[in-house]
Short mmCIF file of C-alpha atoms in Angstrom, two decimals:
data_model
loop_
_atom_site.label_atom_id
_atom_site.label_comp_id
_atom_site.label_asym_id
_atom_site.label_seq_id
_atom_site.Cartn_x
_atom_site.Cartn_y
_atom_site.Cartn_z
CA MET A 480 7.88 -10.31 13.00
CA ARG A 481 5.90 -7.17 13.00
CA TYR A 482 2.09 -6.84 13.52
CA SER A 483 -0.15 -4.10 11.91
CA VAL A 484 -3.37 -3.44 11.09
CA THR A 485 -4.48 -1.85 7.50
CA PHE A 486 -7.81 -0.02 7.13
CA LEU A 487 -9.92 2.02 4.45
CA GLU A 488 -11.03 5.69 5.03
CA LYS A 489 -14.04 3.93 4.82
CA ASP A 490 -14.47 1.12 7.50
CA TYR A 491 -12.00 3.90 9.97
CA GLN A 492 -14.53 6.15 9.44
CA ALA A 493 -17.52 4.15 10.68
CA LEU A 494 -15.68 2.92 12.96
CA GLU A 495 -14.84 6.06 14.43
CA ALA A 496 -18.08 7.18 14.64
CA HIS A 497 -19.39 4.21 16.53
CA LEU A 498 -16.70 4.24 19.63
CA ALA A 499 -17.09 8.04 19.52
CA ALA A 500 -20.94 8.64 19.65
CA ARG A 501 -21.42 8.12 23.79
CA THR A 502 -19.08 9.15 26.55
CA ASP A 503 -19.03 4.90 27.60
CA GLU A 504 -17.48 2.80 26.53
CA GLN A 505 -18.20 0.99 22.76
CA ALA A 506 -16.90 -2.16 20.71
CA ALA A 507 -16.68 -3.25 17.59
CA PHE A 508 -15.23 -6.34 15.54
CA LEU A 509 -12.75 -6.44 12.88
CA ILE A 510 -12.68 -8.79 10.31
CA CYS A 511 -9.95 -8.62 9.06
CA ARG A 512 -7.60 -10.61 5.90
CA ILE A 513 -3.58 -11.23 6.12
CA ALA A 514 -1.22 -10.63 4.53
CA GLN A 515 1.79 -12.78 5.67
CA THR A 516 5.67 -12.72 4.95
CA ASP A 517 8.66 -14.03 6.53
CA ASN A 518 9.07 -10.03 8.59
CA GLU A 519 4.73 -8.59 8.74
CA THR A 520 2.00 -9.92 9.71
CA ARG A 521 -0.95 -7.91 8.28
CA LEU A 522 -3.99 -7.27 9.26
CA LEU A 523 -6.66 -5.97 6.00
CA VAL A 524 -9.56 -4.60 7.59
CA ARG A 525 -12.94 -6.17 5.53
CA ALA A 526 -16.11 -5.73 7.33
CA CYS A 527 -16.77 -4.00 11.24
CA ILE A 528 -19.16 -4.82 13.48
CA PRO A 529 -21.23 -2.55 15.90
CA VAL A 530 -21.09 -4.07 19.36
CA THR A 531 -25.10 -2.31 19.76
CA GLY A 532 -28.46 -2.93 21.92
CA ASP A 533 -29.07 -5.29 22.80
CA ASP A 534 -26.10 -7.17 22.96
CA ILE A 535 -24.35 -4.73 25.48
CA ILE A 536 -25.08 -5.90 28.91
CA GLU A 537 -23.19 -3.54 30.99
CA GLU A 538 -21.36 -0.28 29.74
CA SER A 539 -20.40 3.17 32.12
CA PRO A 540 -16.64 5.26 30.86
CA VAL A 541 -14.54 2.99 31.98
CA HIS A 542 -16.25 -0.60 30.99
CA MET A 543 -18.52 -2.96 29.52
CA LYS A 544 -19.72 -6.24 29.61
CA ILE A 545 -20.69 -8.02 26.46
CA ALA A 546 -23.32 -11.11 26.02
CA PRO A 547 -21.39 -14.28 24.66
CA ARG A 548 -23.03 -14.22 21.66
CA ALA A 549 -22.14 -11.62 20.38
CA TYR A 550 -18.23 -13.20 20.58
CA ILE A 551 -19.73 -15.86 18.88
CA ARG A 552 -21.51 -14.60 16.17
CA ALA A 553 -18.10 -12.23 15.52
CA MET A 554 -16.26 -15.51 15.59
CA LYS A 555 -18.70 -17.97 13.64
CA ARG A 556 -18.19 -14.99 10.51
CA ALA A 557 -14.17 -14.85 10.62
CA ASN A 558 -13.96 -18.18 10.47
CA ASP A 559 -17.08 -19.17 7.85
CA GLU A 560 -14.97 -15.88 6.10
CA LYS A 561 -11.13 -17.46 5.84
CA SER A 562 -10.27 -14.21 8.10
CA CYS A 563 -9.09 -13.25 11.45
CA LEU A 564 -10.96 -11.70 14.07
CA LEU A 565 -10.15 -7.93 16.47
CA PHE A 566 -11.40 -6.66 19.13
CA VAL A 567 -11.56 -2.66 19.76
CA HIS A 568 -13.03 -0.97 22.27
CA SER A 569 -13.34 2.56 23.41
CA HIS A 570 -11.22 4.68 26.18
CA PRO A 571 -14.21 7.45 27.27
CA ASN A 572 -11.23 8.34 30.25
CA GLY A 573 -8.41 8.96 27.76
CA TYR A 574 -6.49 6.38 29.33
CA PRO A 575 -4.08 4.71 26.80
CA ASP A 576 -3.33 1.21 27.49
CA HIS A 577 -5.03 -2.22 27.93
CA SER A 578 -6.45 -2.31 31.45
CA ASP A 579 -5.68 -4.54 34.00
CA GLN A 580 -9.48 -6.23 33.48
CA ASP A 581 -9.16 -5.86 29.50
CA ASP A 582 -5.73 -8.25 29.84
CA ILE A 583 -8.38 -11.20 31.77
CA GLU A 584 -11.39 -10.63 29.96
CA GLU A 585 -8.97 -10.87 26.46
CA GLU A 586 -6.95 -13.75 27.23
CA LYS A 587 -10.27 -15.86 27.11
CA LEU A 588 -12.04 -14.39 23.90
CA PHE A 589 -8.64 -15.49 22.10
CA ARG A 590 -8.56 -18.55 23.36
CA ALA A 591 -12.06 -19.18 22.42
CA ALA A 592 -11.11 -17.09 18.84
CA TYR A 593 -8.61 -20.42 17.82
CA THR A 594 -10.68 -23.16 19.30
CA ARG A 595 -13.56 -21.43 16.10
CA ILE A 596 -11.28 -19.82 14.37
CA ARG A 597 -10.06 -22.25 11.32
CA THR A 598 -8.13 -19.92 10.02
CA GLN A 599 -4.45 -19.25 10.43
CA GLY A 600 -3.13 -16.54 11.66
CA VAL A 601 -3.66 -13.68 14.59
CA HIS A 602 -6.20 -12.15 16.09
CA GLY A 603 -5.75 -8.73 18.23
CA SER A 604 -7.98 -5.66 20.03
CA LEU A 605 -6.85 -2.49 19.73
CA VAL A 606 -7.43 0.64 21.54
CA LEU A 607 -9.71 3.96 20.50
CA THR A 608 -9.12 7.36 22.33
CA ARG A 609 -9.71 10.48 21.34
CA GLN A 610 -6.41 10.97 19.83
CA GLY A 611 -6.63 8.17 18.52
CA PHE A 612 -4.81 4.07 18.81
CA SER A 613 -3.48 4.46 22.10
CA SER A 614 -2.48 0.60 22.56
CA ALA A 615 -2.56 -2.37 19.73
CA ARG A 616 -1.52 -5.82 20.55
CA VAL A 617 -1.93 -9.52 19.08
CA TRP A 618 -2.40 -12.82 20.85
CA LEU A 619 -0.48 -15.60 19.50
CA PRO A 620 -2.02 -19.19 20.05
CA ASN A 621 0.50 -20.09 23.66
CA GLY A 622 -1.46 -16.72 25.38
CA SER A 623 1.42 -14.54 24.65
CA THR A 624 1.67 -10.99 23.34
CA ALA A 625 3.12 -8.43 21.10
CA GLU A 626 2.57 -5.02 19.44
CA ILE A 627 1.38 -4.45 16.63
CA GLU A 628 3.28 -1.39 15.26
CA ARG A 629 1.72 0.37 12.53
CA ILE A 630 -2.03 0.53 11.60
CA ARG A 631 -3.01 2.64 8.54
CA THR A 632 -5.80 4.41 6.94
CA ILE A 633 -5.41 4.62 3.02
CA GLY A 634 -8.10 6.53 1.43
CA ARG A 635 -8.27 10.56 0.10
CA ARG A 636 -5.16 11.21 2.73
CA ALA A 637 -3.19 8.65 3.94
CA ARG A 638 -3.02 8.21 7.84
CA PHE A 639 -1.27 6.42 10.11
CA TRP A 640 -0.30 5.58 13.59
CA PHE A 641 2.23 4.29 16.35
CA PRO A 642 0.61 3.17 18.80
CA LYS A 643 4.47 2.23 21.70
CA ALA A 644 6.73 4.09 18.91
CA GLY A 645 9.09 6.43 21.15
CA THR A 646 10.63 10.09 20.21
CA VAL A 647 12.41 9.82 17.13
CA GLU A 648 15.39 12.96 16.91
CA VAL A 649 14.86 14.57 13.25
CA PRO A 650 18.18 15.12 11.99
CA SER A 651 18.83 18.57 11.48
CA PHE A 652 19.80 18.41 7.60
CA PHE A 653 16.09 18.18 7.35
CA ASP A 654 15.11 21.75 8.93
CA ARG A 655 14.30 23.66 5.40
CA GLN A 656 11.40 20.54 5.19
CA VAL A 657 10.64 20.72 8.89
CA ARG A 658 10.08 24.12 8.03
CA ALA A 659 6.85 23.53 6.44
CA PHE A 660 5.54 20.28 6.89
CA GLY A 661 6.45 20.09 10.58
CA PRO A 662 8.73 17.89 12.35
CA ASP A 663 5.84 14.64 12.66
CA ILE A 664 5.84 14.69 8.88
CA GLN A 665 10.26 13.86 8.81
CA ARG A 666 9.02 11.17 11.43
CA LEU A 667 6.81 9.78 9.77
CA LEU A 668 9.23 9.09 6.42
CA SER A 669 11.65 8.48 8.67
CA ARG A 670 9.34 4.88 9.51
CA LEU A 671 7.51 3.83 6.06
CA ARG A 672 8.91 1.67 3.56
CA VAL A 673 7.91 2.70 0.26
CA GLY A 674 8.72 0.68 -3.16
CA ILE A 675 9.57 1.71 -6.67
CA VAL A 676 9.16 -0.59 -9.67
CA GLY A 677 12.14 -0.17 -12.15
CA VAL A 678 14.49 2.92 -11.53
CA GLY A 679 14.95 3.64 -15.19
CA GLY A 680 13.90 7.74 -16.16
CA THR A 681 11.22 8.33 -14.02
CA GLY A 682 12.28 5.64 -11.08
CA SER A 683 16.06 6.44 -10.38
CA CYS A 684 14.33 10.15 -9.87
CA VAL A 685 11.41 8.35 -7.87
CA LEU A 686 14.57 7.32 -5.42
CA GLU A 687 16.52 10.04 -5.19
CA GLN A 688 13.61 12.95 -4.14
CA LEU A 689 12.34 9.89 -1.60
CA ILE A 690 16.44 9.36 -0.55
CA ARG A 691 16.04 12.84 0.28
CA LEU A 692 12.57 13.85 1.95
CA GLY A 693 14.19 10.90 4.75
CA VAL A 694 12.34 7.83 3.65
CA GLY A 695 13.58 5.66 6.40
CA THR A 696 13.16 2.18 3.95
CA ILE A 697 13.00 1.61 0.17
CA MET A 698 12.20 -1.36 -1.81
CA ILE A 699 13.68 -1.30 -5.73
CA SER A 700 12.64 -4.37 -8.13
CA ASP A 701 14.09 -4.09 -11.29
CA GLY A 702 15.76 -6.86 -13.16
CA GLU A 703 17.16 -5.20 -16.62
CA THR A 704 20.71 -4.38 -16.53
CA PHE A 705 22.41 -0.83 -17.76
CA GLU A 706 23.20 0.53 -20.79
CA SER A 707 24.87 3.43 -21.19
CA SER A 708 22.99 4.67 -23.91
CA ASN A 709 19.71 5.63 -20.72
CA VAL A 710 22.74 7.69 -18.83
CA ASN A 711 20.59 10.78 -20.67
CA ARG A 712 18.17 9.92 -17.69
CA VAL A 713 19.09 7.84 -15.54
CA TYR A 714 20.29 9.81 -12.19
CA GLY A 715 22.49 8.98 -10.64
CA SER A 716 24.57 6.51 -13.69
CA ARG A 717 27.76 7.13 -15.65
CA VAL A 718 28.68 6.14 -18.67
CA ILE A 719 31.21 3.69 -17.37
CA ASP A 720 27.86 2.03 -15.88
CA ASP A 721 27.13 -0.36 -18.99
CA THR A 722 25.89 -3.94 -17.68
CA LEU A 723 26.02 -2.38 -13.76
CA ALA A 724 22.29 -4.12 -12.60
CA LYS A 725 19.79 -1.22 -12.13
CA ILE A 726 19.65 -1.73 -8.51
CA LYS A 727 23.04 -1.77 -8.27
CA ILE A 728 22.84 2.03 -9.50
CA ALA A 729 20.57 2.75 -7.17
CA GLN A 730 21.96 1.16 -4.04
CA ARG A 731 25.00 2.66 -5.28
CA LEU A 732 23.60 6.29 -5.12
CA ALA A 733 22.04 5.94 -2.11
CA ALA A 734 24.89 5.46 -0.38
CA ASP A 735 26.72 8.35 -1.87
CA ILE A 736 24.37 11.00 -0.80
CA GLY A 737 24.68 9.31 3.04
CA LEU A 738 20.75 9.92 4.32
CA GLY A 739 21.28 6.21 6.23
CA THR A 740 18.39 5.33 4.38
CA LYS A 741 17.81 1.26 4.22
CA ILE A 742 17.56 0.00 0.60
CA GLU A 743 15.88 -2.94 -0.17
CA LEU A 744 17.24 -4.76 -3.46
CA ILE A 745 14.73 -6.72 -5.87
CA ASP A 746 17.32 -8.11 -9.25
CA LYS A 747 13.22 -8.95 -10.57
CA PRO A 748 10.87 -7.74 -12.01
CA VAL A 749 7.30 -7.72 -10.60
CA SER A 750 5.94 -10.45 -13.15
CA TYR A 751 7.87 -12.37 -11.51
CA GLN A 752 5.40 -13.81 -8.23
CA SER A 753 8.22 -14.17 -5.62
CA ALA A 754 10.13 -10.00 -6.57
CA LEU A 755 5.78 -8.57 -6.56
CA LYS A 756 5.44 -10.96 -2.82
CA ARG A 757 8.22 -8.96 -1.09
CA PHE A 758 6.26 -5.17 -2.09
CA ARG A 759 3.24 -6.28 0.52
CA GLU A 760 5.59 -4.94 2.92
CA CYS A 761 5.67 -1.54 0.93
CA ASP A 762 3.18 1.78 2.95
CA ILE A 763 3.21 2.85 0.10
CA VAL A 764 5.06 2.26 -4.08
CA MET A 765 5.66 3.80 -6.95
CA GLY A 766 4.83 2.49 -10.29
CA CYS A 767 7.87 3.20 -12.21
CA THR A 768 6.89 0.53 -14.65
CA ASP A 769 6.74 0.84 -18.45
CA ASP A 770 5.20 -1.80 -19.57
CA GLU A 771 2.02 -3.31 -19.27
CA LEU A 772 1.57 -6.32 -17.51
CA GLY A 773 3.66 -4.74 -14.90
CA ARG A 774 1.31 -2.22 -14.26
CA SER A 775 -2.07 -4.70 -14.59
CA LEU A 776 -0.39 -6.77 -11.76
CA LEU A 777 0.10 -3.27 -9.62
CA ASN A 778 -2.94 -2.19 -10.79
CA SER A 779 -4.22 -5.84 -8.86
CA PHE A 780 -1.75 -6.04 -6.39
CA ALA A 781 -2.60 -2.18 -4.99
CA ILE A 782 -6.57 -3.68 -5.41
CA TYR A 783 -5.85 -6.27 -2.90
CA TYR A 784 -3.99 -5.65 -0.50
CA TYR A 785 -5.18 -1.90 0.31
CA ILE A 786 -1.91 -0.54 -0.77
CA PRO A 787 -1.65 2.70 -2.61
CA VAL A 788 0.78 2.37 -6.25
CA LEU A 789 1.32 6.00 -7.33
CA ASP A 790 2.08 4.65 -11.08
CA MET A 791 3.46 6.88 -13.36
CA GLY A 792 4.16 7.80 -17.03
CA VAL A 793 5.55 9.53 -19.85
CA LYS A 794 4.25 9.92 -24.01
CA ILE A 795 5.89 11.50 -26.34
CA ASP A 796 4.44 12.01 -29.67
CA SER A 797 7.92 13.02 -32.05
CA GLU A 798 8.15 12.63 -35.62
CA ASP A 799 10.72 14.00 -37.90
CA GLY A 800 12.42 15.01 -34.93
CA VAL A 801 8.87 17.78 -34.31
CA VAL A 802 7.29 16.80 -30.87
CA ARG A 803 3.48 17.15 -32.33
CA SER A 804 3.12 16.79 -27.90
CA ILE A 805 4.42 15.76 -24.29
CA GLN A 806 1.86 14.33 -21.87
CA GLY A 807 2.74 12.98 -18.02
CA ARG A 808 0.01 11.57 -15.67
CA VAL A 809 0.34 10.35 -11.98
CA THR A 810 -2.53 7.99 -11.30
CA THR A 811 -3.22 6.50 -8.17
CA LEU A 812 -4.64 3.41 -8.08
CA MET A 813 -6.32 2.27 -4.49
CA ASN A 814 -10.08 0.63 -3.68
CA GLY A 815 -12.25 3.24 -4.67
CA ALA A 816 -10.62 4.58 -7.43
CA ALA A 817 -10.82 3.69 -11.08
CA CYS A 818 -7.64 1.06 -12.09
CA LEU A 819 -6.00 1.82 -14.90
CA HIS A 820 -7.91 -0.20 -16.93
CA CYS A 821 -11.18 1.87 -16.11
CA ARG A 822 -9.40 4.70 -17.60
CA GLY A 823 -8.02 3.24 -20.39
CA ARG A 824 -4.57 3.71 -19.36
CA ILE A 825 -3.13 -0.26 -20.05
CA PHE A 826 -5.93 -2.22 -22.14
CA ALA A 827 -6.16 -6.69 -21.35
CA GLU A 828 -4.29 -7.78 -25.02
CA ARG A 829 -1.72 -6.20 -24.63
CA VAL A 830 -1.31 -7.56 -21.26
CA ALA A 831 -1.99 -11.07 -22.13
CA ALA A 832 0.82 -10.62 -25.59
CA GLN A 833 3.16 -9.00 -23.56
CA ALA A 834 2.75 -12.01 -20.84
CA LYS A 835 3.14 -14.93 -23.33
CA ARG A 836 6.49 -13.25 -24.70
CA GLU A 837 7.55 -14.03 -21.13
CA THR A 838 5.80 -16.86 -20.36
CA ASP A 839 7.04 -18.74 -23.92
CA SER A 840 8.50 -16.92 -26.12
CA GLU A 841 8.64 -19.64 -28.40
CA GLY A 842 5.37 -19.22 -28.97
CA ALA A 843 4.23 -16.12 -28.20
CA LYS A 844 7.23 -15.88 -31.80
CA ALA A 845 4.99 -17.99 -34.08
CA LEU A 846 1.79 -16.64 -32.64
CA GLU A 847 4.01 -12.87 -33.99
CA ASP A 848 4.23 -14.58 -36.84
CA GLU A 849 0.87 -15.08 -37.88
CA GLY A 850 -0.16 -12.39 -37.20
CA TYR A 851 -2.20 -13.20 -33.68
CA LEU A 852 0.15 -11.52 -31.38
CA PRO A 853 0.87 -7.60 -31.53
CA GLU A 854 4.29 -6.46 -32.13
CA LEU A 855 6.88 -4.86 -29.74
CA GLY A 856 6.96 -1.48 -30.65
CA ASP A 857 10.67 0.57 -30.87
CA PRO A 858 12.01 2.24 -28.07
CA ALA A 859 9.85 5.60 -27.39
CA PRO A 860 10.97 8.77 -26.89
CA ALA A 861 12.57 9.71 -23.67
CA VAL A 862 13.74 13.06 -22.40
CA VAL A 863 15.53 13.86 -18.94
CA ALA A 864 13.58 17.60 -18.13
CA PHE A 865 9.39 15.14 -19.25
CA THR A 866 10.51 12.38 -17.16
CA THR A 867 11.80 14.15 -14.11
CA THR A 868 8.66 16.39 -14.31
CA ILE A 869 6.91 13.21 -13.64
CA ALA A 870 7.81 11.23 -10.75
CA ALA A 871 8.34 15.34 -9.10
CA GLY A 872 5.07 14.72 -9.54
CA ALA A 873 4.35 11.51 -8.23
CA VAL A 874 6.67 12.20 -4.97
CA THR A 875 4.40 15.82 -5.09
CA GLU A 876 0.93 13.35 -4.67
CA PHE A 877 2.52 11.32 -2.49
CA LEU A 878 3.27 14.11 -0.38
CA HIS A 879 -0.24 15.20 -0.22
CA ARG A 880 -1.30 11.65 0.90
CA LEU A 881 0.22 12.01 3.66
CA THR A 882 0.03 16.15 4.82
CA GLY A 883 -2.92 16.77 2.29
CA PHE A 884 -1.46 20.41 2.12
CA MET A 885 -3.47 20.59 -1.58
CA GLY A 886 -6.74 20.57 0.82
CA PRO A 887 -8.94 18.93 1.96
CA ASP A 888 -11.22 19.32 -1.46
CA ARG A 889 -8.38 17.93 -3.12
CA GLU A 890 -9.99 14.65 -4.36
CA SER A 891 -8.39 13.72 -7.31
CA THR A 892 -6.97 10.33 -8.33
CA GLU A 893 -5.45 11.13 -12.03
CA VAL A 894 -2.41 13.83 -12.58
CA ILE A 895 -2.21 14.35 -16.24
CA TYR A 896 0.50 17.08 -17.09
CA LEU A 897 0.18 18.44 -20.83
CA ILE A 898 3.99 19.42 -21.02
CA ASP A 899 4.12 21.27 -23.99
CA GLN A 900 0.72 23.15 -23.18
CA THR A 901 1.89 24.21 -19.62
CA ARG A 902 -0.93 22.59 -18.64
CA MET A 903 -2.91 20.89 -16.29
CA ARG A 904 -5.85 18.25 -14.66
CA THR A 905 -6.97 16.15 -12.83
CA ASN A 906 -9.93 13.72 -12.77
CA ASN A 907 -11.32 11.58 -10.12
CA LEU A 908 -13.31 9.18 -11.93
CA ALA A 909 -15.34 6.25 -11.00
CA SER A 910 -14.84 2.69 -11.16
CA GLN A 911 -16.67 1.11 -14.53
CA HIS A 912 -19.15 -0.53 -12.58
CA ASP A 913 -18.26 -4.23 -14.71
CA CYS A 914 -14.55 -3.65 -13.90
CA PHE A 915 -12.96 -6.27 -11.06
CA CYS A 916 -11.78 -3.63 -9.17
CA ALA A 917 -15.13 -2.28 -8.37
CA ASP A 918 -16.00 -5.32 -6.51
CA SER A 919 -15.90 -5.58 -3.19
CA TYR A 920 -14.53 -8.92 -2.80
CA HIS A 921 -11.45 -8.72 -4.48
CA TRP A 922 -11.55 -5.76 -1.74
CA GLY A 923 -8.28 -6.64 1.33
CA ARG A 924 -8.36 -9.82 -0.19
CA GLY A 925 -4.80 -10.59 -0.04
CA ASP A 926 -2.92 -14.13 0.33
CA VAL A 927 -4.95 -16.24 -1.79
CA ARG A 928 -4.08 -18.84 -3.81
CA PRO A 929 -2.53 -18.82 -6.57
CA PHE A 930 -1.61 -14.98 -5.24
CA LEU A 931 -3.58 -12.42 -6.78
CA ASP A 932 -5.57 -15.35 -8.26
CA THR A 933 -3.01 -14.98 -10.83
CA THR A 934 -1.28 -17.24 -13.05
CA TRP A 935 2.52 -17.49 -12.64
CA ARG A 936 6.08 -17.12 -14.88
CA THR A 937 8.02 -19.53 -13.39
CA GLU A 938 11.23 -18.50 -11.49
#
């Protein structure tokens, strides 16, 4: 089992400011919801409770003593909010590990936590020095500990700490990329788990670029088979692949490139609960689906799990062979940014119509015949040059989120490509106040029943 922690950028910054405010040790409690798969337990930080004032009995650069009432309040809040508890403290002297005294005190703390907090999950502790998180662990119910493998902060940038990770050797064939971004980014790429939803025109191009960038693990979801008429835009495909599962073409593409990328395949679309749940193990997801139901689910997924989704699309307006406009976009879905509903990129009526078709095809046909359900349109035009442009734009956005190469002032969450006009523009829209994405109640909720508070199709 892997263990990880995810912060929103604003919460991490508040924690860092509190812990760095004085030269003596400082501490805080973190209230976290859980996302749990067969392979990973992920703690999603929803609130930071600084230890201050009379709750500090003693403090110095190498130790602090906290009043028991502070621990009890934090445990009660975690229990009331069906959450888990993290204890975090600073080591101003730079000592990177948990101390012997930490071991003694935390054993007692977390024994009490498992008694007082009835939430299913784990509790743990973090050490922060001036260089960032240096030691992180969970305390298990039996009193043993396990390392927290990675810590993420999600916001304008996506930052990662790997407290106990050793040095990873960078293969020589990434030399040109290392010259651009440095070896640390290349090592980060090799540790990332990136999801791709849909491997058609944009998704297959995104896949090839991520493989060649050196992303370590890529999870792919697509339930469709390949049609040879799409060979003009699906990377890695051949005319003879007609009726072959698209995910198998993607798997072969990775093997042919030969960089050792680990590919995990899901042979269903994310409108199946079992498929979308798998993406809870990803650090970032690339949304390359062209249906509104899938986009709507990814929209909610990004909010509930603090997993940024880079949603992309291309629209060609053409009649009788005459192109009137070609537009594409890359929209970053994450907490604090306008979602696809806010932006008018998807619409509840069409999402509901598609959900009806997938869960009750006969009922949907009857409603469509009676004019109560929007009809499906003809297949949209698609050209490889334009799908490739948007796929490259999405991968560029992914690199900026990791490196900040576009500069600290670049805060946009959507890039719009007016391809026929050779123009680009960006925006950073705020959530509409009455949209679900603006309600922090949903932020980082993690695992709830039903999943994403949504009714799902039969598997």
